[in-house]
Amino acid sequence: MVGGFSECELVQMAVRNKFGGDRKIIIPDESGLAVLKGAVLFGHQKKKITKRILKKTYGIQSWPEWDPDIHPETKKIRMGGTDRCKDVFFKFASINDKAEDGHTSSQIFQALNPNEKTLECAIYTSTDPNPRYVTDPTCQRLGNLIVDLPKLKEGETLEIEETLVFGGTELLFRAKNLKTGRVFETQLDF
């Protein structure tokens, strides 16, 4: 046990009662300072942590063509003359994946509504390794990124490359307009 509360005998007793049994509970000297010392060491030597095991699944909302064999009728929506399935979780990285510092995962999507002036790109996390929809109870919106869209001519398509970059204690979410090359970014803490 580490952290400030680990020095409290009441907490120690509760942990032993809950998890003790056949497990040994270890409380090192100065356990209250362990987290602080770790944070200071990380601040001075950022390259000490080179890989991270992801605690959650990361993805974005997508709108694939609606397939009656896969998608429920309640998720069916008509966009630009095509039936689409709303709220589909498009997975970038899964729970328990090992992500090295700087690991990137990208996918190219089309802006589906030519009349929109902006596109909201939302990133979601889930405690499920394979969530189906961003509305599932295991999913939570982590953040979003607003991308300015240029005026499109009738029939013209626009592709947006969405990228997640896993770093030490942060997640960089990037969206690039492949027509203009303009890049939009936001950083999110793990």
GROMACS .gro file of N, CA and C in nm, residues 1-162:
model
  486
    1MET      N    1   0.085  -0.117   0.000
    1MET     CA    2   0.000   0.000   0.000
    1MET      C    3   0.089   0.123   0.000
    2VAL      N    4   0.053   0.221  -0.083
    2VAL     CA    5   0.127   0.346  -0.087
    2VAL      C    6   0.030   0.463  -0.087
    3GLY      N    7   0.081   0.582  -0.059
    3GLY     CA    8  -0.002   0.702  -0.055
    3GLY      C    9  -0.032   0.740   0.088
    4GLY      N   10  -0.081   0.861   0.106
    4GLY     CA   11  -0.106   0.915   0.239
    4GLY      C   12  -0.198   0.832   0.326
    5PHE      N   13  -0.307   0.780   0.271
    5PHE     CA   14  -0.400   0.702   0.351
    5PHE      C   15  -0.346   0.565   0.389
    6SER      N   16  -0.241   0.519   0.323
    6SER     CA   17  -0.187   0.387   0.356
    6SER      C   18  -0.124   0.384   0.495
    7GLU      N   19  -0.095   0.500   0.552
    7GLU     CA   20  -0.038   0.506   0.687
    7GLU      C   21  -0.146   0.502   0.795
    8CYS      N   22  -0.271   0.511   0.758
    8CYS     CA   23  -0.382   0.509   0.853
    8CYS      C   24  -0.413   0.364   0.892
    9GLU      N   25  -0.409   0.336   1.022
    9GLU     CA   26  -0.431   0.199   1.069
    9GLU      C   27  -0.572   0.150   1.037
   10LEU      N   28  -0.670   0.238   1.036
   10LEU     CA   29  -0.807   0.201   1.002
   10LEU      C   30  -0.816   0.153   0.857
   11VAL      N   31  -0.748   0.223   0.767
   11VAL     CA   32  -0.745   0.183   0.626
   11VAL      C   33  -0.669   0.052   0.610
   12GLN      N   34  -0.557   0.038   0.678
   12GLN     CA   35  -0.479  -0.086   0.672
   12GLN      C   36  -0.563  -0.206   0.715
   13MET      N   37  -0.638  -0.189   0.825
   13MET     CA   38  -0.722  -0.297   0.875
   13MET      C   39  -0.834  -0.330   0.775
   14ALA      N   40  -0.895  -0.229   0.715
   14ALA     CA   41  -1.002  -0.252   0.617
   14ALA      C   42  -0.949  -0.326   0.494
   15VAL      N   43  -0.829  -0.291   0.449
   15VAL     CA   44  -0.769  -0.358   0.333
   15VAL      C   45  -0.736  -0.503   0.368
   16ARG      N   46  -0.680  -0.525   0.486
   16ARG     CA   47  -0.648  -0.663   0.529
   16ARG      C   48  -0.775  -0.748   0.538
   17ASN      N   49  -0.882  -0.690   0.594
   17ASN     CA   50  -1.008  -0.764   0.606
   17ASN      C   51  -1.068  -0.796   0.469
   18LYS      N   52  -1.058  -0.703   0.377
   18LYS     CA   53  -1.118  -0.720   0.244
   18LYS      C   54  -1.034  -0.811   0.154
   19PHE      N   55  -0.902  -0.790   0.152
   19PHE     CA   56  -0.815  -0.860   0.055
   19PHE      C   57  -0.714  -0.953   0.118
   20GLY      N   58  -0.693  -0.943   0.249
   20GLY     CA   59  -0.588  -1.019   0.317
   20GLY      C   60  -0.590  -1.167   0.287
   21GLY      N   61  -0.671  -1.240   0.359
   21GLY     CA   62  -0.683  -1.384   0.338
   21GLY      C   63  -0.550  -1.450   0.311
   22ASP      N   64  -0.531  -1.495   0.188
   22ASP     CA   65  -0.406  -1.561   0.149
   22ASP      C   66  -0.308  -1.465   0.083
   23ARG      N   67  -0.340  -1.337   0.083
   23ARG     CA   68  -0.251  -1.236   0.023
   23ARG      C   69  -0.177  -1.159   0.132
   24LYS      N   70  -0.054  -1.124   0.101
   24LYS     CA   71   0.026  -1.046   0.196
   24LYS      C   72   0.014  -0.898   0.160
   25ILE      N   73  -0.020  -0.817   0.255
   25ILE     CA   74  -0.032  -0.673   0.235
   25ILE      C   75   0.101  -0.610   0.276
   26ILE      N   76   0.163  -0.535   0.186
   26ILE     CA   77   0.293  -0.474   0.212
   26ILE      C   78   0.274  -0.323   0.223
   27ILE      N   79   0.327  -0.267   0.331
   27ILE     CA   80   0.322  -0.124   0.355
   27ILE      C   81   0.466  -0.079   0.380
   28PRO      N   82   0.532  -0.025   0.279
   28PRO     CA   83   0.673   0.014   0.296
   28PRO      C   84   0.689   0.135   0.388
   29ASP      N   85   0.811   0.154   0.438
   29ASP     CA   86   0.841   0.274   0.517
   29ASP      C   87   0.816   0.396   0.430
   30GLU      N   88   0.768   0.501   0.492
   30GLU     CA   89   0.738   0.626   0.422
   30GLU      C   90   0.643   0.602   0.304
   31SER      N   91   0.545   0.516   0.324
   31SER     CA   92   0.452   0.485   0.215
   31SER      C   93   0.374   0.608   0.170
   32GLY      N   94   0.357   0.704   0.257
   32GLY     CA   95   0.289   0.828   0.221
   32GLY      C   96   0.366   0.911   0.121
   33LEU      N   97   0.497   0.892   0.115
   33LEU     CA   98   0.581   0.968   0.023
   33LEU      C   99   0.606   0.895  -0.110
   34ALA      N  100   0.567   0.769  -0.119
   34ALA     CA  101   0.598   0.690  -0.239
   34ALA      C  102   0.541   0.752  -0.366
   35VAL      N  103   0.416   0.797  -0.362
   35VAL     CA  104   0.354   0.858  -0.479
   35VAL      C  105   0.424   0.988  -0.514
   36LEU      N  106   0.453   1.069  -0.413
   36LEU     CA  107   0.522   1.195  -0.435
   36LEU      C  108   0.661   1.172  -0.496
   37LYS      N  109   0.736   1.078  -0.440
   37LYS     CA  110   0.870   1.049  -0.493
   37LYS      C  111   0.862   0.999  -0.638
   38GLY      N  112   0.763   0.916  -0.666
   38GLY     CA  113   0.745   0.866  -0.803
   38GLY      C  114   0.715   0.980  -0.900
   39ALA      N  115   0.632   1.074  -0.859
   39ALA     CA  116   0.599   1.188  -0.945
   39ALA      C  117   0.721   1.275  -0.969
   40VAL      N  118   0.802   1.296  -0.864
   40VAL     CA  119   0.923   1.378  -0.880
   40VAL      C  120   1.022   1.307  -0.973
   41LEU      N  121   1.042   1.176  -0.954
   41LEU     CA  122   1.132   1.102  -1.042
   41LEU      C  123   1.085   1.107  -1.187
   42PHE      N  124   0.954   1.091  -1.208
   42PHE     CA  125   0.900   1.097  -1.345
   42PHE      C  126   0.922   1.236  -1.405
   43GLY      N  127   0.906   1.342  -1.322
   43GLY     CA  128   0.927   1.478  -1.372
   43GLY      C  129   1.070   1.503  -1.416
   44HIS      N  130   1.165   1.438  -1.348
   44HIS     CA  131   1.307   1.458  -1.382
   44HIS      C  132   1.358   1.360  -1.486
   45GLN      N  133   1.295   1.245  -1.497
   45GLN     CA  134   1.341   1.141  -1.589
   45GLN      C  135   1.222   1.084  -1.666
   46LYS      N  136   1.165   1.164  -1.755
   46LYS     CA  137   1.043   1.124  -1.827
   46LYS      C  138   1.060   0.997  -1.908
   47LYS      N  139   1.177   0.967  -1.953
   47LYS     CA  140   1.200   0.849  -2.037
   47LYS      C  141   1.207   0.719  -1.957
   48LYS      N  142   1.194   0.728  -1.824
   48LYS     CA  143   1.194   0.606  -1.742
   48LYS      C  144   1.071   0.520  -1.772
   49ILE      N  145   0.959   0.586  -1.804
   49ILE     CA  146   0.838   0.513  -1.840
   49ILE      C  147   0.828   0.514  -1.992
   50THR      N  148   0.854   0.399  -2.054
   50THR     CA  149   0.854   0.393  -2.200
   50THR      C  150   0.731   0.324  -2.256
   51LYS      N  151   0.663   0.246  -2.173
   51LYS     CA  152   0.542   0.177  -2.216
   51LYS      C  153   0.436   0.192  -2.107
   52ARG      N  154   0.313   0.190  -2.152
   52ARG     CA  155   0.201   0.199  -2.061
   52ARG      C  156   0.100   0.092  -2.099
   53ILE      N  157   0.048   0.020  -2.001
   53ILE     CA  158  -0.059  -0.076  -2.026
   53ILE      C  159  -0.189   0.001  -2.010
   54LEU      N  160  -0.266   0.007  -2.117
   54LEU     CA  161  -0.387   0.089  -2.117
   54LEU      C  162  -0.493   0.031  -2.023
   55LYS      N  163  -0.548   0.116  -1.942
   55LYS     CA  164  -0.650   0.075  -1.845
   55LYS      C  165  -0.789   0.078  -1.907
   56LYS      N  166  -0.800   0.141  -2.026
   56LYS     CA  167  -0.929   0.154  -2.092
   56LYS      C  168  -0.914   0.133  -2.242
   57THR      N  169  -1.026   0.114  -2.308
   57THR     CA  170  -1.032   0.109  -2.454
   57THR      C  171  -1.059   0.251  -2.503
   58TYR      N  172  -0.990   0.292  -2.609
   58TYR     CA  173  -1.003   0.427  -2.663
   58TYR      C  174  -1.060   0.421  -2.804
   59GLY      N  175  -1.152   0.512  -2.833
   59GLY     CA  176  -1.210   0.516  -2.966
   59GLY      C  177  -1.288   0.643  -2.989
   60ILE      N  178  -1.350   0.649  -3.105
   60ILE     CA  179  -1.429   0.765  -3.143
   60ILE      C  180  -1.564   0.720  -3.195
   61GLN      N  181  -1.653   0.814  -3.211
   61GLN     CA  182  -1.785   0.785  -3.266
   61GLN      C  183  -1.776   0.782  -3.418
   62SER      N  184  -1.835   0.681  -3.479
   62SER     CA  185  -1.837   0.673  -3.625
   62SER      C  186  -1.979   0.647  -3.673
   63TRP      N  187  -1.999   0.666  -3.803
   63TRP     CA  188  -2.132   0.656  -3.865
   63TRP      C  189  -2.124   0.566  -3.989
   64PRO      N  190  -2.100   0.436  -3.973
   64PRO     CA  191  -2.090   0.349  -4.091
   64PRO      C  192  -2.228   0.330  -4.156
   65GLU      N  193  -2.227   0.275  -4.277
   65GLU     CA  194  -2.354   0.244  -4.342
   65GLU      C  195  -2.430   0.144  -4.257
   66TRP      N  196  -2.560   0.165  -4.249
   66TRP     CA  197  -2.646   0.082  -4.165
   66TRP      C  198  -2.661  -0.055  -4.227
   67ASP      N  199  -2.640  -0.158  -4.145
   67ASP     CA  200  -2.654  -0.297  -4.188
   67ASP      C  201  -2.761  -0.361  -4.100
   68PRO      N  202  -2.876  -0.401  -4.160
   68PRO     CA  203  -2.985  -0.457  -4.078
   68PRO      C  204  -2.948  -0.586  -4.007
   69ASP      N  205  -2.844  -0.656  -4.053
   69ASP     CA  206  -2.802  -0.780  -3.989
   69ASP      C  207  -2.716  -0.754  -3.864
   70ILE      N  208  -2.663  -0.634  -3.853
   70ILE     CA  209  -2.571  -0.601  -3.742
   70ILE      C  210  -2.629  -0.495  -3.649
   71HIS      N  211  -2.687  -0.391  -3.706
   71HIS     CA  212  -2.727  -0.274  -3.629
   71HIS      C  213  -2.875  -0.275  -3.594
   72PRO      N  214  -2.908  -0.225  -3.473
   72PRO     CA  215  -3.050  -0.218  -3.435
   72PRO      C  216  -3.121  -0.103  -3.508
   73GLU      N  217  -3.248  -0.119  -3.527
   73GLU     CA  218  -3.330  -0.018  -3.596
   73GLU      C  219  -3.325   0.117  -3.524
   74THR      N  220  -3.308   0.115  -3.393
   74THR     CA  221  -3.306   0.240  -3.315
   74THR      C  222  -3.184   0.327  -3.346
   75LYS      N  223  -3.082   0.268  -3.405
   75LYS     CA  224  -2.960   0.343  -3.438
   75LYS      C  225  -2.959   0.390  -3.584
   76LYS      N  226  -3.061   0.358  -3.659
   76LYS     CA  227  -3.067   0.392  -3.802
   76LYS      C  228  -3.099   0.540  -3.820
   77ILE      N  229  -3.021   0.606  -3.907
   77ILE     CA  230  -3.041   0.747  -3.937
   77ILE      C  231  -3.012   0.769  -4.085
   78ARG      N  232  -3.083   0.861  -4.147
   78ARG     CA  233  -3.065   0.890  -4.290
   78ARG      C  234  -2.976   1.013  -4.303
   79MET      N  235  -2.864   0.999  -4.375
   79MET     CA  236  -2.771   1.112  -4.396
   79MET      C  237  -2.728   1.113  -4.542
   80GLY      N  238  -2.751   1.225  -4.609
   80GLY     CA  239  -2.706   1.240  -4.747
   80GLY      C  240  -2.757   1.131  -4.840
   81GLY      N  241  -2.878   1.085  -4.818
   81GLY     CA  242  -2.936   0.983  -4.903
   81GLY      C  243  -2.892   0.841  -4.871
   82THR      N  244  -2.817   0.823  -4.762
   82THR     CA  245  -2.768   0.691  -4.723
   82THR      C  246  -2.812   0.660  -4.581
   83ASP      N  247  -2.855   0.536  -4.557
   83ASP     CA  248  -2.887   0.493  -4.421
   83ASP      C  249  -2.757   0.464  -4.348
   84ARG      N  250  -2.742   0.524  -4.230
   84ARG     CA  251  -2.621   0.507  -4.149
   84ARG      C  252  -2.659   0.465  -4.009
   85CYS      N  253  -2.561   0.406  -3.939
   85CYS     CA  254  -2.579   0.367  -3.800
   85CYS      C  255  -2.506   0.469  -3.714
   86LYS      N  256  -2.581   0.534  -3.627
   86LYS     CA  257  -2.519   0.636  -3.541
   86LYS      C  258  -2.458   0.572  -3.416
   87ASP      N  259  -2.366   0.644  -3.356
   87ASP     CA  260  -2.307   0.610  -3.226
   87ASP      C  261  -2.219   0.486  -3.224
   88VAL      N  262  -2.168   0.441  -3.338
   88VAL     CA  263  -2.081   0.323  -3.339
   88VAL      C  264  -1.944   0.359  -3.280
   89PHE      N  265  -1.895   0.275  -3.190
   89PHE     CA  266  -1.764   0.294  -3.126
   89PHE      C  267  -1.658   0.240  -3.222
   90PHE      N  268  -1.574   0.330  -3.276
   90PHE     CA  269  -1.463   0.288  -3.362
   90PHE      C  270  -1.339   0.284  -3.275
   91LYS      N  271  -1.284   0.164  -3.256
   91LYS     CA  272  -1.175   0.142  -3.160
   91LYS      C  273  -1.039   0.177  -3.221
   92PHE      N  274  -0.962   0.255  -3.143
   92PHE     CA  275  -0.823   0.288  -3.178
   92PHE      C  276  -0.725   0.201  -3.099
   93ALA      N  277  -0.754   0.178  -2.971
   93ALA     CA  278  -0.667   0.098  -2.885
   93ALA      C  279  -0.754   0.031  -2.779
   94SER      N  280  -0.714  -0.088  -2.740
   94SER     CA  281  -0.796  -0.168  -2.649
   94SER      C  282  -0.736  -0.176  -2.510
   95ILE      N  283  -0.822  -0.200  -2.413
   95ILE     CA  284  -0.781  -0.219  -2.275
   95ILE      C  285  -0.673  -0.329  -2.271
   96ASN      N  286  -0.570  -0.310  -2.190
   96ASN     CA  287  -0.455  -0.399  -2.172
   96ASN      C  288  -0.355  -0.399  -2.288
   97ASP      N  289  -0.378  -0.316  -2.392
   97ASP     CA  290  -0.276  -0.300  -2.497
   97ASP      C  291  -0.155  -0.230  -2.436
   98LYS      N  292  -0.036  -0.261  -2.487
   98LYS     CA  293   0.085  -0.192  -2.445
   98LYS      C  294   0.110  -0.079  -2.545
   99ALA      N  295   0.109   0.044  -2.495
   99ALA     CA  296   0.130   0.161  -2.579
   99ALA      C  297   0.263   0.225  -2.541
  100GLU      N  298   0.356   0.225  -2.636
  100GLU     CA  299   0.484   0.291  -2.613
  100GLU      C  300   0.466   0.441  -2.621
  101ASP      N  301   0.554   0.515  -2.556
  101ASP     CA  302   0.551   0.660  -2.561
  101ASP      C  303   0.563   0.704  -2.707
  102GLY      N  304   0.467   0.782  -2.754
  102GLY     CA  305   0.467   0.828  -2.893
  102GLY      C  306   0.390   0.737  -2.988
  103HIS      N  307   0.333   0.627  -2.937
  103HIS     CA  308   0.255   0.536  -3.022
  103HIS      C  309   0.136   0.610  -3.084
  104THR      N  310   0.117   0.596  -3.213
  104THR     CA  311   0.005   0.662  -3.281
  104THR      C  312  -0.088   0.559  -3.343
  105SER      N  313  -0.214   0.597  -3.349
  105SER     CA  314  -0.316   0.516  -3.415
  105SER      C  315  -0.404   0.613  -3.492
  106SER      N  316  -0.421   0.591  -3.624
  106SER     CA  317  -0.494   0.684  -3.709
  106SER      C  318  -0.597   0.614  -3.794
  107GLN      N  319  -0.695   0.690  -3.836
  107GLN     CA  320  -0.797   0.641  -3.928
  107GLN      C  321  -0.851   0.761  -4.006
  108ILE      N  322  -0.883   0.739  -4.132
  108ILE     CA  323  -0.938   0.845  -4.217
  108ILE      C  324  -1.089   0.826  -4.227
  109PHE      N  325  -1.162   0.936  -4.204
  109PHE     CA  326  -1.307   0.937  -4.212
  109PHE      C  327  -1.351   1.047  -4.307
  110GLN      N  328  -1.472   1.033  -4.361
  110GLN     CA  329  -1.529   1.137  -4.445
  110GLN      C  330  -1.624   1.223  -4.364
  111ALA      N  331  -1.618   1.355  -4.388
  111ALA     CA  332  -1.719   1.444  -4.333
  111ALA      C  333  -1.847   1.415  -4.412
  112LEU      N  334  -1.952   1.376  -4.343
  112LEU     CA  335  -2.072   1.324  -4.410
  112LEU      C  336  -2.173   1.431  -4.449
  113ASN      N  337  -2.172   1.545  -4.380
  113ASN     CA  338  -2.270   1.649  -4.410
  113ASN      C  339  -2.200   1.769  -4.473
  114PRO      N  340  -2.216   1.791  -4.606
  114PRO     CA  341  -2.145   1.901  -4.673
  114PRO      C  342  -2.191   2.039  -4.630
  115ASN      N  343  -2.304   2.049  -4.559
  115ASN     CA  344  -2.356   2.180  -4.517
  115ASN      C  345  -2.301   2.224  -4.382
  116GLU      N  346  -2.229   2.136  -4.311
  116GLU     CA  347  -2.175   2.173  -4.179
  116GLU      C  348  -2.054   2.264  -4.192
  117LYS      N  349  -2.043   2.358  -4.098
  117LYS     CA  350  -1.927   2.449  -4.096
  117LYS      C  351  -1.818   2.396  -4.004
  118THR      N  352  -1.859   2.311  -3.908
  118THR     CA  353  -1.763   2.249  -3.816
  118THR      C  354  -1.798   2.102  -3.799
  119LEU      N  355  -1.699   2.026  -3.758
  119LEU     CA  356  -1.716   1.883  -3.730
  119LEU      C  357  -1.669   1.859  -3.587
  120GLU      N  358  -1.754   1.798  -3.506
  120GLU     CA  359  -1.716   1.765  -3.370
  120GLU      C  360  -1.662   1.622  -3.367
  121CYS      N  361  -1.536   1.609  -3.332
  121CYS     CA  362  -1.471   1.478  -3.321
  121CYS      C  363  -1.458   1.448  -3.172
  122ALA      N  364  -1.532   1.349  -3.125
  122ALA     CA  365  -1.531   1.316  -2.982
  122ALA      C  366  -1.452   1.188  -2.960
  123ILE      N  367  -1.377   1.185  -2.851
  123ILE     CA  368  -1.302   1.066  -2.814
  123ILE      C  369  -1.369   1.005  -2.692
  124TYR      N  370  -1.379   0.873  -2.693
  124TYR     CA  371  -1.447   0.800  -2.586
  124TYR      C  372  -1.353   0.695  -2.527
  125THR      N  373  -1.379   0.662  -2.402
  125THR     CA  374  -1.311   0.550  -2.336
  125THR      C  375  -1.417   0.450  -2.292
  126SER      N  376  -1.373   0.327  -2.272
  126SER     CA  377  -1.463   0.223  -2.225
  126SER      C  378  -1.385   0.124  -2.139
  127THR      N  379  -1.452   0.066  -2.044
  127THR     CA  380  -1.392  -0.039  -1.963
  127THR      C  381  -1.413  -0.175  -2.029
  128ASP      N  382  -1.483  -0.179  -2.140
  128ASP     CA  383  -1.510  -0.299  -2.219
  128ASP      C  384  -1.404  -0.308  -2.329
  129PRO      N  385  -1.342  -0.424  -2.353
  129PRO     CA  386  -1.242  -0.433  -2.460
  129PRO      C  387  -1.303  -0.417  -2.600
  130ASN      N  388  -1.431  -0.445  -2.616
  130ASN     CA  389  -1.495  -0.435  -2.747
  130ASN      C  390  -1.634  -0.370  -2.738
  131PRO      N  391  -1.639  -0.242  -2.705
  131PRO     CA  392  -1.769  -0.176  -2.699
  131PRO      C  393  -1.829  -0.162  -2.839
  132ARG      N  394  -1.960  -0.168  -2.849
  132ARG     CA  395  -2.027  -0.156  -2.979
  132ARG      C  396  -2.066  -0.012  -3.010
  133TYR      N  397  -2.120   0.056  -2.909
  133TYR     CA  398  -2.171   0.192  -2.930
  133TYR      C  399  -2.118   0.285  -2.821
  134VAL      N  400  -2.101   0.412  -2.857
  134VAL     CA  401  -2.052   0.510  -2.759
  134VAL      C  402  -2.156   0.539  -2.652
  135THR      N  403  -2.278   0.492  -2.673
  135THR     CA  404  -2.385   0.509  -2.574
  135THR      C  405  -2.393   0.392  -2.477
  136ASP      N  406  -2.308   0.290  -2.493
  136ASP     CA  407  -2.306   0.177  -2.401
  136ASP      C  408  -2.276   0.227  -2.259
  137PRO      N  409  -2.328   0.160  -2.157
  137PRO     CA  410  -2.303   0.204  -2.019
  137PRO      C  411  -2.155   0.205  -1.980
  138THR      N  412  -2.072   0.126  -2.048
  138THR     CA  413  -1.929   0.121  -2.015
  138THR      C  414  -1.850   0.235  -2.078
  139CYS      N  415  -1.914   0.314  -2.164
  139CYS     CA  416  -1.844   0.421  -2.237
  139CYS      C  417  -1.861   0.556  -2.169
  140GLN      N  418  -1.757   0.637  -2.185
  140GLN     CA  419  -1.758   0.772  -2.130
  140GLN      C  420  -1.685   0.864  -2.227
  141ARG      N  421  -1.741   0.982  -2.249
  141ARG     CA  422  -1.675   1.081  -2.335
  141ARG      C  423  -1.556   1.140  -2.261
  142LEU      N  424  -1.439   1.131  -2.322
  142LEU     CA  425  -1.316   1.182  -2.260
  142LEU      C  426  -1.295   1.329  -2.298
  143GLY      N  427  -1.327   1.363  -2.421
  143GLY     CA  428  -1.309   1.500  -2.468
  143GLY      C  429  -1.350   1.510  -2.613
  144ASN      N  430  -1.342   1.631  -2.666
  144ASN     CA  431  -1.374   1.647  -2.807
  144ASN      C  432  -1.288   1.755  -2.870
  145LEU      N  433  -1.294   1.758  -3.001
  145LEU     CA  434  -1.214   1.848  -3.082
  145LEU      C  435  -1.305   1.903  -3.191
  146ILE      N  436  -1.308   2.034  -3.206
  146ILE     CA  437  -1.390   2.097  -3.309
  146ILE      C  438  -1.301   2.129  -3.429
  147VAL      N  439  -1.342   2.079  -3.546
  147VAL     CA  440  -1.265   2.098  -3.670
  147VAL      C  441  -1.345   2.190  -3.762
  148ASP      N  442  -1.282   2.300  -3.805
  148ASP     CA  443  -1.346   2.389  -3.901
  148ASP      C  444  -1.346   2.322  -4.038
  149LEU      N  445  -1.461   2.327  -4.106
  149LEU     CA  446  -1.473   2.265  -4.239
  149LEU      C  447  -1.487   2.373  -4.346
  150PRO      N  448  -1.419   2.355  -4.459
  150PRO     CA  449  -1.436   2.450  -4.569
  150PRO      C  450  -1.569   2.426  -4.640
  151LYS      N  451  -1.616   2.524  -4.713
  151LYS     CA  452  -1.739   2.509  -4.791
  151LYS      C  453  -1.712   2.408  -4.902
  152LEU      N  454  -1.800   2.311  -4.914
  152LEU     CA  455  -1.785   2.207  -5.015
  152LEU      C  456  -1.884   2.228  -5.128
  153LYS      N  457  -1.841   2.191  -5.247
  153LYS     CA  458  -1.931   2.195  -5.363
  153LYS      C  459  -2.017   2.071  -5.361
  154GLU      N  460  -2.129   2.076  -5.430
  154GLU     CA  461  -2.221   1.963  -5.437
  154GLU      C  462  -2.148   1.839  -5.489
  155GLY      N  463  -2.159   1.729  -5.416
  155GLY     CA  464  -2.095   1.603  -5.455
  155GLY      C  465  -1.950   1.589  -5.411
  156GLU      N  466  -1.891   1.697  -5.360
  156GLU     CA  467  -1.751   1.694  -5.317
  156GLU      C  468  -1.743   1.629  -5.178
  157THR      N  469  -1.639   1.549  -5.155
  157THR     CA  470  -1.619   1.486  -5.025
  157THR      C  471  -1.496   1.545  -4.957
  158LEU      N  472  -1.494   1.531  -4.827
  158LEU     CA  473  -1.383   1.582  -4.748
  158LEU      C  474  -1.339   1.472  -4.652
  159GLU      N  475  -1.210   1.441  -4.655
  159GLU     CA  476  -1.157   1.339  -4.566
  159GLU      C  477  -1.082   1.403  -4.450
  160ILE      N  478  -1.107   1.349  -4.331
  160ILE     CA  479  -1.042   1.395  -4.208
  160ILE      C  480  -0.967   1.276  -4.148
  161GLU      N  481  -0.837   1.295  -4.122
  161GLU     CA  482  -0.758   1.191  -4.057
  161GLU      C  483  -0.757   1.220  -3.907
  162GLU      N  484  -0.810   1.126  -3.829
  162GLU     CA  485  -0.813   1.141  -3.684
  162GLU      C  486  -0.706   1.050  -3.625
   0.00000   0.00000   0.00000
